[in-house]
């Protein structure tokens, strides 16, 4: 059964709603999103709903493979992205790039 809900830190909300952040990078526990499914999005801090996303793809990636392209899709520099991911998922090498489209 695929996941139907996802949470983001509040600090990412504006970038998601403006279309500047079009991917999220998650660990094994949060990879089971089905392409073409619609997921409801809320804040991690308060579980406040703020939009729905349509999942486009889920692709495995190693931390060491994160690139400027991923950073651009996250609206960050590559060093910023690597710092963010290391803070959220310390010492995790196997990650997943979840690409999505804002639908409302
Ligand atoms: C709540 C949470 O884990 N949020 C994350 C994690 C990784 N990337 C992202 O955009 N948001």
Short mmCIF file of C-alpha atoms and ligand atoms in Angstrom, two decimals:
data_model
loop_
_atom_site.label_atom_id
_atom_site.label_comp_id
_atom_site.label_asym_id
_atom_site.label_seq_id
_atom_site.Cartn_x
_atom_site.Cartn_y
_atom_site.Cartn_z
CA UNK A 1 0.00 0.00 0.00
CA UNK A 2 1.49 3.32 -0.99
CA UNK A 3 1.68 6.33 1.32
CA UNK A 4 -1.01 9.02 0.92
CA UNK A 5 0.35 11.71 3.21
CA UNK A 6 3.68 13.53 3.51
CA UNK A 7 4.99 16.12 5.94
CA UNK A 8 7.44 18.95 5.35
CA UNK A 9 9.15 21.28 7.77
CA UNK A 10 7.36 24.63 7.83
CA UNK A 11 10.46 26.36 6.50
CA UNK A 12 9.92 24.60 3.14
CA UNK A 13 6.24 25.54 2.76
CA UNK A 14 6.68 28.79 0.82
CA UNK A 15 9.10 27.19 -1.65
CA UNK A 16 6.68 24.30 -2.30
CA UNK A 17 3.68 26.59 -2.79
CA UNK A 18 5.62 28.90 -5.14
CA UNK A 19 6.86 25.98 -7.24
CA UNK A 20 10.51 26.62 -6.37
CA UNK A 21 10.93 23.26 -4.61
CA UNK A 22 9.87 20.37 -6.82
CA UNK A 23 11.57 17.39 -5.18
CA UNK A 24 12.08 15.99 -1.72
CA UNK A 25 14.79 13.60 -0.66
CA UNK A 26 13.74 10.96 1.87
CA UNK A 27 15.07 7.80 3.47
CA UNK A 28 13.92 4.19 3.19
CA UNK A 29 11.05 4.71 5.64
CA UNK A 30 9.47 7.37 3.40
CA UNK A 31 9.97 6.07 -0.10
CA UNK A 32 6.71 4.22 -0.74
CA UNK A 33 4.91 6.83 -2.82
CA UNK A 34 3.25 5.63 -6.01
CA UNK A 35 3.85 7.61 -9.21
CA UNK A 36 0.65 9.44 -10.29
CA UNK A 37 -0.87 9.22 -6.80
CA UNK A 38 -2.06 12.34 -5.00
CA UNK A 39 -0.72 12.91 -1.50
CA UNK A 40 -1.92 15.36 1.13
CA UNK A 41 0.76 17.63 2.55
CA UNK A 42 0.99 19.00 6.05
CA UNK A 43 3.60 20.58 8.27
CA UNK A 44 5.82 18.34 10.35
CA UNK A 45 5.60 20.69 13.34
CA UNK A 46 1.80 21.06 13.69
CA UNK A 47 0.32 18.69 11.14
CA UNK A 48 -1.29 21.68 9.41
CA UNK A 49 -2.50 20.78 5.89
CA UNK A 50 -1.24 23.17 3.23
CA UNK A 51 -1.49 21.55 -0.21
CA UNK A 52 -1.77 18.40 -2.29
CA UNK A 53 0.97 17.03 -4.53
CA UNK A 54 0.92 14.55 -7.40
CA UNK A 55 3.87 12.19 -7.23
CA UNK A 56 5.81 12.01 -10.48
CA UNK A 57 8.64 9.63 -9.67
CA UNK A 58 10.61 7.97 -6.88
CA UNK A 59 14.25 7.22 -7.67
CA UNK A 60 16.97 5.77 -5.46
CA UNK A 61 20.08 7.86 -5.09
CA UNK A 62 23.23 7.71 -3.00
CA UNK A 63 24.01 10.71 -0.82
CA UNK A 64 27.31 11.01 -2.67
CA UNK A 65 25.42 11.33 -5.99
CA UNK A 66 23.50 14.45 -5.01
CA UNK A 67 24.20 17.09 -7.62
CA UNK A 68 23.71 20.74 -8.49
CA UNK A 69 20.61 19.68 -10.40
CA UNK A 70 19.03 18.22 -7.25
CA UNK A 71 20.01 21.35 -5.33
CA UNK A 72 18.36 23.52 -7.98
CA UNK A 73 15.17 21.45 -7.70
CA UNK A 74 15.28 21.97 -3.91
CA UNK A 75 15.90 25.72 -4.37
CA UNK A 76 19.20 25.42 -2.51
CA UNK A 77 22.90 25.38 -3.21
CA UNK A 78 24.50 21.93 -3.22
CA UNK A 79 26.34 22.54 0.09
CA UNK A 80 23.06 23.70 1.65
CA UNK A 81 21.25 20.62 0.37
CA UNK A 82 23.94 18.25 1.66
CA UNK A 83 23.88 19.94 5.07
CA UNK A 84 20.08 19.74 5.27
CA UNK A 85 20.03 16.06 4.31
CA UNK A 86 22.84 15.19 6.72
CA UNK A 87 20.99 16.95 9.54
CA UNK A 88 17.73 15.14 8.82
CA UNK A 89 19.25 11.75 7.95
CA UNK A 90 22.66 11.49 9.63
CA UNK A 91 24.94 8.84 8.09
CA UNK A 92 22.31 7.58 5.63
CA UNK A 93 23.83 6.87 2.21
CA UNK A 94 20.83 5.34 0.42
CA UNK A 95 18.17 7.94 -0.25
CA UNK A 96 15.23 8.49 -2.58
CA UNK A 97 14.42 11.48 -4.78
CA UNK A 98 10.68 12.02 -4.85
CA UNK A 99 9.60 14.33 -7.64
CA UNK A 100 6.19 15.96 -7.47
CA UNK A 101 3.81 18.43 -9.06
CA UNK A 102 1.79 20.93 -7.03
CA UNK A 103 -1.90 20.40 -7.69
CA UNK A 104 -3.52 22.63 -5.12
C1 LIG B 1 9.59 16.38 7.84
C2 LIG B 1 10.68 16.04 6.88
O1 LIG B 1 11.37 15.07 7.05
N1 LIG B 1 10.85 16.85 5.85
C3 LIG B 1 11.75 16.75 4.84
C4 LIG B 1 12.78 15.84 4.79
C5 LIG B 1 13.59 15.85 3.67
N2 LIG B 1 13.36 16.73 2.67
C6 LIG B 1 12.32 17.60 2.75
O2 LIG B 1 12.12 18.38 1.80
N3 LIG B 1 11.54 17.61 3.83
#
